[in-house]
Short mmCIF file of C-alpha atoms in Angstrom, two decimals:
data_model
loop_
_atom_site.label_atom_id
_atom_site.label_comp_id
_atom_site.label_asym_id
_atom_site.label_seq_id
_atom_site.Cartn_x
_atom_site.Cartn_y
_atom_site.Cartn_z
CA MET A 935 75.66 127.18 -41.00
CA THR A 936 78.01 129.72 -39.47
CA LEU A 937 81.73 129.20 -39.63
CA ASP A 938 82.74 127.50 -36.40
CA THR A 939 86.41 128.30 -36.67
CA ASP A 940 88.56 129.37 -33.84
CA THR A 941 91.10 132.08 -34.38
CA ASP A 942 94.16 130.53 -32.83
CA HIS A 943 96.45 131.56 -35.63
CA ASN A 944 97.78 134.69 -37.17
CA THR A 945 96.44 135.77 -40.52
CA ALA A 946 99.57 136.02 -42.60
CA GLY A 947 99.99 138.97 -44.86
CA ALA A 948 96.66 140.43 -43.78
CA THR A 949 96.04 144.00 -44.86
CA PRO A 950 93.63 146.27 -42.95
CA GLN A 951 90.10 145.74 -44.22
CA ALA A 952 87.57 148.44 -45.14
CA GLU A 953 84.52 148.12 -42.88
CA PRO A 954 80.98 147.91 -44.32
CA ILE A 955 79.23 151.28 -44.56
CA ALA A 956 75.79 149.99 -45.56
CA GLN A 957 73.50 147.13 -44.65
CA VAL A 958 75.04 143.67 -45.18
CA THR A 959 73.04 140.67 -46.33
CA PRO A 960 73.80 137.81 -43.89
CA ALA A 961 76.03 135.33 -45.71
CA PRO A 962 76.03 131.73 -44.47
CA ARG A 963 79.10 129.57 -45.03
CA PRO A 964 79.72 125.85 -44.93
CA THR A 965 80.41 124.70 -41.39
CA ALA A 966 83.87 123.39 -40.65
CA ALA A 967 82.42 119.85 -40.64
CA GLU A 968 80.88 120.42 -44.08
CA ALA A 969 84.13 121.89 -45.37
CA ALA A 970 86.11 118.96 -43.96
CA ARG A 971 83.72 116.40 -45.45
CA THR A 972 83.72 118.21 -48.81
CA LEU A 973 87.48 118.29 -48.93
CA ALA A 974 87.81 114.60 -48.00
CA ASP A 975 85.12 113.64 -50.50
CA HIS A 976 86.78 115.30 -53.47
CA GLN A 977 90.35 114.14 -52.91
CA SER A 978 91.72 110.64 -53.22
CA GLN A 979 95.33 110.82 -51.98
CA ALA A 980 96.33 111.15 -48.34
CA THR A 981 99.18 110.74 -45.94
CA LEU A 982 98.62 107.96 -43.44
CA SER A 983 100.29 108.57 -40.10
CA THR A 984 100.85 105.48 -37.99
CA LEU A 985 103.00 104.52 -35.00
CA ALA A 986 106.20 102.75 -36.00
CA ILE A 987 107.17 99.40 -34.52
CA ASP A 988 110.84 100.36 -34.66
CA PRO A 989 111.59 102.96 -33.38
CA ALA A 990 108.58 102.02 -31.25
CA GLY A 991 105.82 104.59 -31.07
CA HIS A 992 107.54 106.96 -33.48
CA PRO A 993 105.08 108.75 -35.81
CA PHE A 994 105.48 107.43 -39.35
CA GLY A 995 104.01 109.05 -42.47
CA SER A 996 103.31 107.12 -45.67
CA VAL A 997 101.40 107.55 -48.91
CA ALA A 998 97.87 106.14 -48.85
CA PRO A 999 95.26 106.48 -51.58
CA TYR A 1000 91.79 106.28 -50.00
CA ALA A 1001 88.10 106.41 -50.76
CA LEU A 1002 85.21 107.43 -48.51
CA LEU A 1003 82.25 105.25 -47.59
CA GLY A 1004 78.82 106.89 -47.53
CA ASP A 1005 79.26 108.23 -43.98
CA GLY A 1006 82.70 109.69 -44.68
CA THR A 1007 84.63 106.76 -43.21
CA PRO A 1008 87.91 106.39 -45.15
CA VAL A 1009 88.93 103.07 -46.67
CA VAL A 1010 92.52 102.26 -47.61
CA PHE A 1011 93.86 99.24 -49.49
CA ILE A 1012 97.24 98.29 -48.11
CA SER A 1013 99.75 95.48 -48.27
CA ALA A 1014 100.56 93.34 -45.24
CA LEU A 1015 104.19 93.72 -46.33
CA ALA A 1016 104.19 97.53 -46.12
CA GLU A 1017 105.44 99.42 -43.08
CA HIS A 1018 102.16 101.18 -42.36
CA THR A 1019 100.22 97.90 -42.32
CA ARG A 1020 102.73 96.32 -39.95
CA ASN A 1021 102.39 99.42 -37.79
CA LEU A 1022 98.58 99.32 -37.76
CA THR A 1023 98.58 95.64 -36.91
CA ALA A 1024 100.62 96.41 -33.81
CA ASP A 1025 98.76 99.66 -32.91
CA PRO A 1026 95.61 100.68 -34.80
CA ARG A 1027 95.81 104.39 -33.97
CA ALA A 1028 96.21 106.43 -37.14
CA SER A 1029 95.36 109.64 -38.93
CA LEU A 1030 94.86 110.57 -42.56
CA LEU A 1031 95.96 113.99 -43.73
CA ILE A 1032 94.07 115.04 -46.83
CA ALA A 1033 95.33 118.22 -48.46
CA THR A 1034 94.30 120.23 -51.47
CA SER A 1035 96.91 121.84 -53.60
CA ASN A 1036 96.95 125.59 -53.89
CA THR A 1037 98.20 126.25 -57.37
CA PHE A 1038 98.23 130.01 -57.08
CA GLY A 1039 99.04 130.92 -53.52
CA ASP A 1040 100.91 129.83 -50.41
CA PRO A 1041 100.38 126.09 -49.72
CA MET A 1042 99.82 127.05 -46.08
CA ASP A 1043 96.70 128.86 -47.30
CA ALA A 1044 95.28 125.72 -48.93
CA GLY A 1045 92.59 123.59 -47.30
CA ARG A 1046 93.41 120.37 -45.51
CA VAL A 1047 91.87 118.04 -42.97
CA THR A 1048 93.30 115.50 -40.55
CA LEU A 1049 91.01 112.59 -39.74
CA LEU A 1050 92.14 110.87 -36.53
CA GLY A 1051 90.83 107.48 -35.53
CA THR A 1052 91.27 103.77 -35.11
CA ALA A 1053 92.01 101.55 -38.08
CA SER A 1054 90.68 98.06 -38.51
CA LYS A 1055 90.99 95.45 -41.20
CA LEU A 1056 87.63 94.80 -42.84
CA ALA A 1057 86.00 91.45 -42.28
CA ASP A 1058 85.34 89.44 -45.45
CA HIS A 1059 81.62 90.21 -45.51
CA ASP A 1060 82.29 93.97 -45.48
CA VAL A 1061 84.84 93.95 -48.28
CA ALA A 1062 82.48 94.14 -51.27
CA VAL A 1063 81.16 97.64 -50.53
CA ALA A 1064 84.60 98.98 -49.65
CA LYS A 1065 86.07 97.50 -52.82
CA GLU A 1066 83.40 99.13 -54.96
CA HIS A 1067 84.00 102.57 -53.42
CA TYR A 1068 87.75 102.16 -53.63
CA LEU A 1069 87.93 100.98 -57.24
CA SER A 1070 85.61 103.75 -58.39
CA ARG A 1071 88.23 106.25 -57.13
CA HIS A 1072 91.30 104.16 -57.93
CA PRO A 1073 90.65 102.10 -61.05
CA ARG A 1074 94.38 101.39 -61.42
CA ALA A 1075 94.21 99.34 -58.24
CA ARG A 1076 92.47 96.61 -60.29
CA ALA A 1077 96.01 95.59 -61.27
CA TYR A 1078 96.60 94.32 -57.71
CA ILE A 1079 93.10 94.07 -56.26
CA ASN A 1080 93.39 90.28 -55.89
CA TYR A 1081 96.92 90.18 -54.49
CA GLY A 1082 96.89 88.06 -51.37
CA ASP A 1083 98.90 90.47 -49.27
CA PHE A 1084 96.57 93.44 -49.81
CA SER A 1085 93.52 94.10 -47.68
CA PHE A 1086 90.98 96.81 -46.99
CA TRP A 1087 91.13 98.77 -43.77
CA THR A 1088 88.78 101.48 -42.53
CA LEU A 1089 89.53 104.35 -40.19
CA ARG A 1090 86.82 104.91 -37.57
CA VAL A 1091 86.93 108.72 -37.36
CA GLU A 1092 87.15 109.93 -33.76
CA ALA A 1093 88.45 113.48 -34.23
CA VAL A 1094 88.57 115.90 -37.17
CA ARG A 1095 90.97 118.80 -37.53
CA TRP A 1096 90.10 121.10 -40.41
CA VAL A 1097 92.23 123.98 -41.70
CA GLY A 1098 90.67 126.12 -44.42
CA GLY A 1099 93.72 128.33 -44.85
CA PHE A 1100 95.30 131.15 -42.90
CA GLY A 1101 93.23 131.85 -39.78
CA ARG A 1102 90.39 129.45 -40.67
CA MET A 1103 90.56 126.25 -38.66
CA ALA A 1104 88.51 124.17 -36.26
CA TRP A 1105 88.16 120.85 -34.52
CA CYS A 1106 84.89 119.33 -35.81
CA ASP A 1107 82.54 116.96 -34.05
CA PRO A 1108 83.11 113.59 -35.80
CA ASP A 1109 79.34 112.99 -35.85
CA HIS A 1110 78.87 116.29 -37.67
CA TYR A 1111 81.54 115.19 -40.12
CA ARG A 1112 79.74 111.89 -40.73
CA ALA A 1113 76.37 113.63 -41.19
CA ALA A 1114 77.66 116.43 -43.44
CA GLN A 1115 76.90 116.57 -47.15
CA PRO A 1116 79.86 117.23 -49.45
CA ASP A 1117 79.49 120.44 -51.44
CA PRO A 1118 78.28 119.39 -54.90
CA ILE A 1119 79.91 122.19 -56.88
CA VAL A 1120 83.57 121.50 -56.08
CA PRO A 1121 84.25 119.83 -59.45
CA ILE A 1122 83.17 122.94 -61.34
CA ALA A 1123 84.11 125.65 -58.85
CA GLU A 1124 87.41 126.62 -60.44
CA ALA A 1125 85.95 126.92 -63.94
CA ALA A 1126 82.99 128.87 -62.53
CA LEU A 1127 85.32 131.33 -60.80
CA ARG A 1128 87.24 131.88 -63.99
CA HIS A 1129 84.03 132.40 -65.97
CA LEU A 1130 82.64 134.86 -63.41
CA ASN A 1131 85.82 136.90 -63.32
CA ASP A 1132 86.39 136.84 -67.09
CA ASP A 1133 82.85 137.44 -68.32
CA HIS A 1134 80.75 138.80 -65.46
CA ALA A 1135 82.89 141.30 -63.60
CA ASP A 1136 79.95 143.75 -63.69
CA ALA A 1137 77.66 141.26 -61.93
CA LEU A 1138 80.29 140.61 -59.24
CA LEU A 1139 80.65 144.35 -58.68
CA ASP A 1140 76.89 144.74 -58.37
CA MET A 1141 76.82 141.94 -55.78
CA ALA A 1142 79.60 143.59 -53.83
CA ARG A 1143 77.91 147.01 -53.91
CA ALA A 1144 74.37 145.88 -53.11
CA LEU A 1145 74.86 142.99 -50.70
CA THR A 1146 78.12 143.28 -48.79
CA GLY A 1147 77.90 146.73 -47.28
CA HIS A 1148 80.32 148.39 -49.70
CA PRO A 1149 78.23 150.51 -52.11
CA ASP A 1150 81.41 152.33 -53.15
CA ALA A 1151 83.24 149.23 -54.32
CA ASN A 1152 84.94 149.83 -57.66
CA ARG A 1153 86.42 146.38 -58.27
CA ALA A 1154 85.34 142.89 -57.28
CA GLN A 1155 87.02 139.57 -57.93
CA ALA A 1156 85.52 136.19 -57.07
CA VAL A 1157 88.10 134.19 -55.11
CA ARG A 1158 86.07 131.22 -53.85
CA VAL A 1159 82.64 129.77 -54.47
CA ASP A 1160 80.72 127.13 -52.52
CA ARG A 1161 77.11 125.97 -52.42
CA TYR A 1162 76.14 128.85 -50.14
CA GLY A 1163 77.76 131.82 -51.83
CA ILE A 1164 80.68 133.62 -53.42
CA ASP A 1165 83.70 135.08 -51.63
CA LEU A 1166 84.84 138.33 -53.21
CA ASP A 1167 87.98 140.40 -52.84
CA ILE A 1168 86.93 143.97 -53.45
CA ILE A 1169 88.55 147.39 -53.72
CA THR A 1170 86.89 150.51 -52.31
CA PRO A 1171 88.19 154.08 -51.98
CA ARG A 1172 88.45 153.21 -48.27
CA GLY A 1173 90.72 150.24 -48.93
CA PRO A 1174 90.34 146.56 -49.86
CA ALA A 1175 87.95 144.13 -48.22
CA SER A 1176 87.20 140.41 -48.34
CA VAL A 1177 83.43 139.98 -48.45
CA ARG A 1178 80.81 137.38 -49.26
CA ALA A 1179 77.63 137.35 -51.35
CA PRO A 1180 75.13 134.64 -50.29
CA PHE A 1181 73.10 132.64 -52.79
CA THR A 1182 69.35 133.11 -52.48
CA SER A 1183 68.47 129.70 -53.93
CA ASP A 1184 69.48 126.14 -53.07
CA VAL A 1185 72.47 124.58 -54.80
CA THR A 1186 72.20 120.81 -54.51
CA ARG A 1187 73.88 119.76 -57.73
CA PRO A 1188 76.50 121.36 -60.01
CA GLY A 1189 73.81 122.36 -62.52
CA ASP A 1190 72.20 124.63 -59.91
CA LEU A 1191 75.15 126.98 -59.73
CA ARG A 1192 74.37 128.93 -62.87
CA ALA A 1193 70.77 129.66 -61.86
CA ALA A 1194 71.89 130.61 -58.34
CA THR A 1195 74.41 133.10 -59.72
CA VAL A 1196 71.87 134.61 -62.08
CA ALA A 1197 69.36 134.92 -59.20
CA LEU A 1198 72.02 136.50 -57.00
CA THR A 1199 72.87 139.06 -59.66
CA ALA A 1200 69.16 139.86 -60.09
CA ALA A 1201 68.77 140.26 -56.32
CA ALA A 1202 71.71 142.66 -56.24
CA ARG A 1203 70.34 144.76 -59.09
CA LYS A 1204 66.82 144.77 -57.65
CA ARG A 1205 68.21 146.09 -54.40
CA PHE A 1206 69.98 148.88 -56.26
CA ASN A 1207 66.72 149.83 -57.92
CA ASP A 1208 64.81 149.63 -54.63
CA ASP A 1209 67.29 151.91 -52.86
CA MET B 952 126.29 102.23 -56.32
CA THR B 953 124.09 99.15 -56.55
CA LEU B 954 120.42 99.33 -55.68
CA ASP B 955 120.13 98.31 -52.05
CA THR B 956 116.42 97.68 -52.11
CA ASP B 957 114.75 94.82 -50.44
CA THR B 958 111.94 93.01 -52.22
CA ASP B 959 109.35 92.91 -49.50
CA HIS B 960 106.53 93.94 -51.77
CA ASN B 961 104.74 92.61 -54.79
CA THR B 962 105.40 94.22 -58.12
CA ALA B 963 101.94 95.26 -59.22
CA GLY B 964 100.90 94.55 -62.76
CA ALA B 965 104.28 92.96 -63.53
CA THR B 966 104.45 91.09 -66.82
CA PRO B 967 107.01 88.32 -67.40
CA GLN B 968 110.27 89.82 -68.60
CA ALA B 969 112.38 88.67 -71.52
CA GLU B 970 115.82 87.59 -70.25
CA PRO B 971 119.03 88.99 -71.79
CA ILE B 972 120.47 86.82 -74.56
CA ALA B 973 123.75 88.70 -75.02
CA GLN B 974 126.36 90.36 -72.85
CA VAL B 975 125.00 93.12 -70.58
CA THR B 976 126.97 96.24 -69.72
CA PRO B 977 126.88 96.61 -65.91
CA ALA B 978 124.51 99.50 -65.11
CA PRO B 979 125.00 101.25 -61.79
CA ARG B 980 122.03 103.00 -60.16
CA PRO B 981 121.72 105.60 -57.44
CA THR B 982 121.78 103.96 -54.03
CA ALA B 983 118.59 104.18 -51.98
CA ALA B 984 120.28 106.83 -49.81
CA GLU B 985 121.13 108.88 -52.93
CA ALA B 986 117.60 108.47 -54.25
CA ALA B 987 116.13 109.50 -50.90
CA ARG B 988 118.38 112.55 -50.64
CA THR B 989 117.65 113.52 -54.25
CA LEU B 990 113.92 113.28 -53.70
CA ALA B 991 114.05 115.31 -50.48
CA ASP B 992 116.30 117.89 -52.07
CA HIS B 993 114.02 118.59 -55.03
CA GLN B 994 110.71 118.80 -53.18
CA SER B 995 109.56 121.46 -50.74
CA GLN B 996 106.23 120.23 -49.35
CA ALA B 997 105.88 117.44 -46.81
CA THR B 998 103.54 115.89 -44.33
CA LEU B 999 104.75 116.25 -40.76
CA SER B 1000 103.67 113.39 -38.52
CA THR B 1001 103.72 114.16 -34.81
CA LEU B 1002 102.21 112.66 -31.66
CA ALA B 1003 99.01 114.39 -30.57
CA ILE B 1004 98.56 115.74 -27.07
CA ASP B 1005 94.86 114.88 -27.18
CA PRO B 1006 94.16 112.05 -27.92
CA ALA B 1007 97.57 111.50 -26.29
CA GLY B 1008 100.14 109.72 -28.43
CA HIS B 1009 97.85 109.50 -31.46
CA PRO B 1010 99.72 109.98 -34.76
CA PHE B 1011 98.78 113.34 -36.28
CA GLY B 1012 99.54 114.40 -39.86
CA SER B 1013 99.80 118.04 -40.92
CA VAL B 1014 101.06 120.09 -43.85
CA ALA B 1015 104.64 121.31 -43.48
CA PRO B 1016 106.69 123.12 -46.10
CA TYR B 1017 110.37 122.43 -45.49
CA ALA B 1018 113.86 123.13 -46.75
CA LEU B 1019 117.03 121.06 -46.39
CA LEU B 1020 120.26 122.22 -44.78
CA GLY B 1021 123.53 121.24 -46.49
CA ASP B 1022 123.62 117.81 -44.82
CA GLY B 1023 120.02 116.99 -45.69
CA THR B 1024 118.59 117.95 -42.29
CA PRO B 1025 115.06 119.31 -42.82
CA VAL B 1026 114.02 122.69 -41.45
CA VAL B 1027 110.39 123.67 -40.91
CA PHE B 1028 108.97 127.05 -39.94
CA ILE B 1029 105.98 126.55 -37.69
CA SER B 1030 103.68 128.52 -35.43
CA ALA B 1031 103.55 127.94 -31.69
CA LEU B 1032 99.77 128.15 -32.06
CA ALA B 1033 99.54 125.25 -34.52
CA GLU B 1034 98.72 121.69 -33.43
CA HIS B 1035 101.95 120.17 -34.73
CA THR B 1036 104.10 122.64 -32.80
CA ARG B 1037 102.17 122.00 -29.59
CA ASN B 1038 102.68 118.30 -30.24
CA LEU B 1039 106.43 118.64 -30.85
CA THR B 1040 106.84 120.73 -27.73
CA ALA B 1041 105.34 117.88 -25.68
CA ASP B 1042 107.09 115.06 -27.60
CA PRO B 1043 109.77 115.84 -30.21
CA ARG B 1044 109.46 112.56 -32.12
CA ALA B 1045 108.36 113.23 -35.67
CA SER B 1046 108.63 112.18 -39.30
CA LEU B 1047 108.41 114.01 -42.60
CA LEU B 1048 106.86 112.23 -45.56
CA ILE B 1049 108.10 113.74 -48.82
CA ALA B 1050 106.33 112.45 -51.91
CA THR B 1051 106.66 113.13 -55.60
CA SER B 1052 103.59 113.22 -57.73
CA ASN B 1053 103.25 110.71 -60.52
CA THR B 1054 101.33 112.50 -63.23
CA PHE B 1055 101.10 109.56 -65.57
CA GLY B 1056 100.87 106.40 -63.51
CA ASP B 1057 99.65 104.96 -60.25
CA PRO B 1058 100.57 107.23 -57.28
CA MET B 1059 101.72 104.09 -55.47
CA ASP B 1060 104.41 103.82 -58.14
CA ALA B 1061 105.75 107.33 -57.39
CA GLY B 1062 108.83 107.96 -55.25
CA ARG B 1063 108.59 109.02 -51.62
CA VAL B 1064 110.72 109.09 -48.53
CA THR B 1065 109.93 109.18 -44.84
CA LEU B 1066 112.54 110.91 -42.67
CA LEU B 1067 112.14 109.88 -39.03
CA GLY B 1068 113.84 111.76 -36.25
CA THR B 1069 113.76 114.12 -33.34
CA ALA B 1070 112.65 117.71 -33.77
CA SER B 1071 114.13 120.63 -31.94
CA LYS B 1072 113.55 124.35 -31.99
CA LEU B 1073 116.58 126.17 -33.33
CA ALA B 1074 118.54 128.33 -30.91
CA ASP B 1075 118.74 132.00 -31.90
CA HIS B 1076 122.34 131.76 -33.12
CA ASP B 1077 121.39 128.97 -35.57
CA VAL B 1078 118.40 130.72 -37.08
CA ALA B 1079 120.17 132.80 -39.75
CA VAL B 1080 121.35 129.84 -41.87
CA ALA B 1081 118.03 128.02 -41.54
CA LYS B 1082 116.13 131.16 -42.50
CA GLU B 1083 118.23 131.62 -45.61
CA HIS B 1084 117.68 128.03 -46.76
CA TYR B 1085 113.98 128.19 -45.94
CA LEU B 1086 113.24 131.49 -47.67
CA SER B 1087 115.11 130.45 -50.78
CA ARG B 1088 112.61 127.57 -51.16
CA HIS B 1089 109.59 129.42 -49.71
CA PRO B 1090 109.82 133.09 -50.64
CA ARG B 1091 106.14 133.60 -49.74
CA ALA B 1092 107.03 132.93 -46.12
CA ARG B 1093 108.55 136.43 -46.03
CA ALA B 1094 104.99 137.58 -45.36
CA TYR B 1095 105.14 136.04 -41.87
CA ILE B 1096 108.85 135.48 -41.34
CA ASN B 1097 108.91 137.95 -38.44
CA TYR B 1098 105.72 136.82 -36.71
CA GLY B 1099 106.44 136.23 -33.06
CA ASP B 1100 104.67 132.89 -32.87
CA PHE B 1101 106.67 131.28 -35.69
CA SER B 1102 109.99 129.56 -35.18
CA PHE B 1103 112.43 127.32 -37.02
CA TRP B 1104 112.70 123.67 -36.06
CA THR B 1105 115.03 121.03 -37.47
CA LEU B 1106 114.52 117.28 -37.63
CA ARG B 1107 117.60 115.30 -36.65
CA VAL B 1108 117.26 112.38 -39.08
CA GLU B 1109 117.59 109.01 -37.33
CA ALA B 1110 115.98 106.66 -39.86
CA VAL B 1111 115.15 106.92 -43.56
CA ARG B 1112 112.52 104.86 -45.36
CA TRP B 1113 112.68 105.24 -49.13
CA VAL B 1114 110.16 103.87 -51.63
CA GLY B 1115 111.04 104.29 -55.29
CA GLY B 1116 107.80 102.75 -56.57
CA PHE B 1117 106.41 99.25 -56.83
CA GLY B 1118 108.93 96.79 -55.48
CA ARG B 1119 111.75 99.31 -54.98
CA MET B 1120 112.18 100.26 -51.34
CA ALA B 1121 114.75 100.28 -48.58
CA TRP B 1122 115.67 101.54 -45.16
CA CYS B 1123 118.76 103.74 -45.60
CA ASP B 1124 121.55 104.44 -43.16
CA PRO B 1125 120.93 108.04 -41.99
CA ASP B 1126 124.66 108.78 -42.31
CA HIS B 1127 124.56 107.66 -45.94
CA TYR B 1128 121.55 109.94 -46.44
CA ARG B 1129 123.48 112.88 -44.95
CA ALA B 1130 126.57 112.19 -47.06
CA ALA B 1131 124.68 111.59 -50.32
CA GLN B 1132 124.73 114.06 -53.20
CA PRO B 1133 121.37 114.94 -54.74
CA ASP B 1134 121.14 113.98 -58.40
CA PRO B 1135 121.78 117.20 -60.38
CA ILE B 1136 119.60 116.38 -63.38
CA VAL B 1137 116.21 116.07 -61.68
CA PRO B 1138 115.05 119.53 -62.81
CA ILE B 1139 115.54 118.62 -66.47
CA ALA B 1140 114.88 114.87 -66.37
CA GLU B 1141 111.29 115.01 -67.56
CA ALA B 1142 112.05 117.27 -70.51
CA ALA B 1143 115.07 115.12 -71.38
CA LEU B 1144 112.93 111.96 -71.40
CA ARG B 1145 110.43 113.60 -73.71
CA HIS B 1146 113.17 114.80 -76.04
CA LEU B 1147 114.83 111.37 -76.16
CA ASN B 1148 111.58 109.57 -76.90
CA ASP B 1149 110.35 112.13 -79.42
CA ASP B 1150 113.53 112.81 -81.34
CA HIS B 1151 116.04 110.04 -80.61
CA ALA B 1152 114.10 106.78 -80.62
CA ASP B 1153 116.80 105.30 -82.88
CA ALA B 1154 119.54 106.08 -80.35
CA LEU B 1155 117.50 104.52 -77.53
CA LEU B 1156 116.98 101.38 -79.60
CA ASP B 1157 120.71 101.17 -80.35
CA MET B 1158 121.44 101.46 -76.61
CA ALA B 1159 118.94 98.71 -75.84
CA ARG B 1160 120.35 96.41 -78.54
CA ALA B 1161 124.04 96.95 -77.85
CA LEU B 1162 124.21 97.41 -74.08
CA THR B 1163 121.36 95.63 -72.33
CA GLY B 1164 121.59 92.09 -73.67
CA HIS B 1165 118.67 92.33 -76.06
CA PRO B 1166 120.14 92.59 -79.60
CA ASP B 1167 116.70 91.73 -80.99
CA ALA B 1168 114.89 94.67 -79.35
CA ASN B 1169 112.59 96.36 -81.84
CA ARG B 1170 111.27 99.17 -79.66
CA ALA B 1171 112.75 101.15 -76.76
CA GLN B 1172 111.20 103.89 -74.66
CA ALA B 1173 113.07 105.87 -72.03
CA VAL B 1174 111.05 105.82 -68.80
CA ARG B 1175 113.48 107.27 -66.27
CA VAL B 1176 116.83 109.01 -66.32
CA ASP B 1177 119.24 109.75 -63.50
CA ARG B 1178 122.88 110.80 -63.28
CA TYR B 1179 124.06 107.21 -63.82
CA GLY B 1180 121.94 106.08 -66.74
CA ILE B 1181 118.68 105.64 -68.57
CA ASP B 1182 115.94 103.11 -67.75
CA LEU B 1183 114.30 101.72 -70.87
CA ASP B 1184 111.15 99.74 -71.45
CA ILE B 1185 111.83 97.62 -74.52
CA ILE B 1186 109.94 95.19 -76.73
CA THR B 1187 111.60 92.08 -78.16
CA PRO B 1188 110.14 89.16 -80.13
CA ARG B 1189 110.63 87.25 -76.86
CA GLY B 1190 108.47 89.71 -74.87
CA PRO B 1191 108.94 93.04 -73.11
CA ALA B 1192 111.76 93.89 -70.72
CA SER B 1193 112.76 96.73 -68.41
CA VAL B 1194 116.44 97.41 -68.88
CA ARG B 1195 119.05 100.05 -68.16
CA ALA B 1196 121.77 101.72 -70.18
CA PRO B 1197 124.60 103.16 -68.05
CA PHE B 1198 126.27 106.47 -68.84
CA THR B 1199 129.95 106.20 -69.61
CA SER B 1200 130.83 109.74 -68.48
CA ASP B 1201 130.24 111.69 -65.27
CA VAL B 1202 127.12 113.78 -64.89
CA THR B 1203 127.69 116.35 -62.19
CA ARG B 1204 125.51 119.18 -63.45
CA PRO B 1205 122.42 119.37 -65.69
CA GLY B 1206 124.53 120.54 -68.62
CA ASP B 1207 126.45 117.24 -68.61
CA LEU B 1208 123.39 115.17 -69.53
CA ARG B 1209 123.44 115.95 -73.22
CA ALA B 1210 127.11 115.00 -73.66
CA ALA B 1211 126.59 111.83 -71.61
CA THR B 1212 123.68 110.78 -73.81
CA VAL B 1213 125.66 111.46 -76.99
CA ALA B 1214 128.61 109.47 -75.60
CA LEU B 1215 126.31 106.61 -74.65
CA THR B 1216 124.80 106.49 -78.12
CA ALA B 1217 128.30 106.50 -79.64
CA ALA B 1218 129.35 103.66 -77.32
CA ALA B 1219 126.30 101.63 -78.35
CA ARG B 1220 126.98 102.15 -82.05
CA LYS B 1221 130.69 101.45 -81.67
CA ARG B 1222 129.84 98.15 -80.03
CA PHE B 1223 127.57 97.26 -82.94
CA ASN B 1224 130.39 97.94 -85.35
CA ASP B 1225 132.88 95.99 -83.22
CA ASP B 1226 130.61 92.92 -83.10
#
């Protein structure tokens, strides 16, 4: 549950962080494999990189809508007449880059994952399941779902490169990627962040003071939320800090987020009263 | 000035088109090289495809903000610690996929271009110009512009694959790409389309009737506009058609679009009166 990133990259624009001056509640995070799987699960557009036939072996990027099968294996629906399909037919090595957009900040600080593997055209008896997954993400593809030149291909994932943003990145074990559960709250995370910051700034500040080792925090803003907790940017008299408050209850569906946040606020306030 | 696409792809969801029944005014379009250059010029985010070191030679996609030099050569600013830079150092073959987003329709019907070429790290005496171009498109990069591990690389463009949408695609001569002028009206095209459809439906219908060979058109909607003309989807008693009305005056800056549209409307109405 700990973040298995490496730190092979500078943290751009980093400011010195205030250190905790009180006890910190341990705050688990999604693993890189969970983060990668979550990202792939909630997007539907990717760049397919293949090896060109001419110039031979040259890396070639193209647009590829995709859907995931239950174990995270991507499916694409591509035309035999398109460059990437010609390329894959000659050499099945490929990768899919799946990127989120970062509306507010530097795109280099947005999450993305590269799934590397071997592509293969689905046999007729495997098409039905792939088609169902694909059309549920890409209903417009019904317009050409029966075109004779289009077919379903899967990418057997053999390596996973995840980048969470500046300084957060890792190679993930592909088996961990396949076994990981996508975070259920992604669809509501942005609205939840807005709601927390707009209407519950006092609760966020209590979390920061009681649980993150910064009892002197005087401002706290939620910047990210996942099934395991809330990332906060805080201000203290000793400087700013990026901290994390961990949920104390399980979040397995979007509807659990509200109760988890209420419980976390209660835990923070109880700790104040106990101190 | 004619569209040098090939037709190696089905046109998804195509409905039978009504044929012209009157004289058609010839309607030039941007060449594929112009369209590719225009697209690349107005975007700033791309996918960089490189060849991985491990697994060796495997195509690897990554996020790469870019800027164009005056001849359309892309510049990226990448860290020596990042996978793609390690890859390029071992093998400089690369491509950049630059895609537009299609808010309304199928993403497969949105424009994109793949620039294939050879990457090289800029020598110190070439950095100043690249830095200026890059920072003008990516001001946030100032935060890490002086980091020691980052450097500027250019991609010498050797092949250009352009896809305009369903059924519109071409390989472009890289010299034509370098010589092409980006279309100046892209930044205002969407607003102009909205304005034409909302407030000048009568003018669009007159254009369709007088200039595109469909005097019986009873509805016309502008679906695309470029420096050379307006693409219209029209309805006639004989069925729908996708047609084009060509500007009669030069459009070399955004401010010329309004006058060109007024002149085009006048030409359409004059032709009515002459008939």
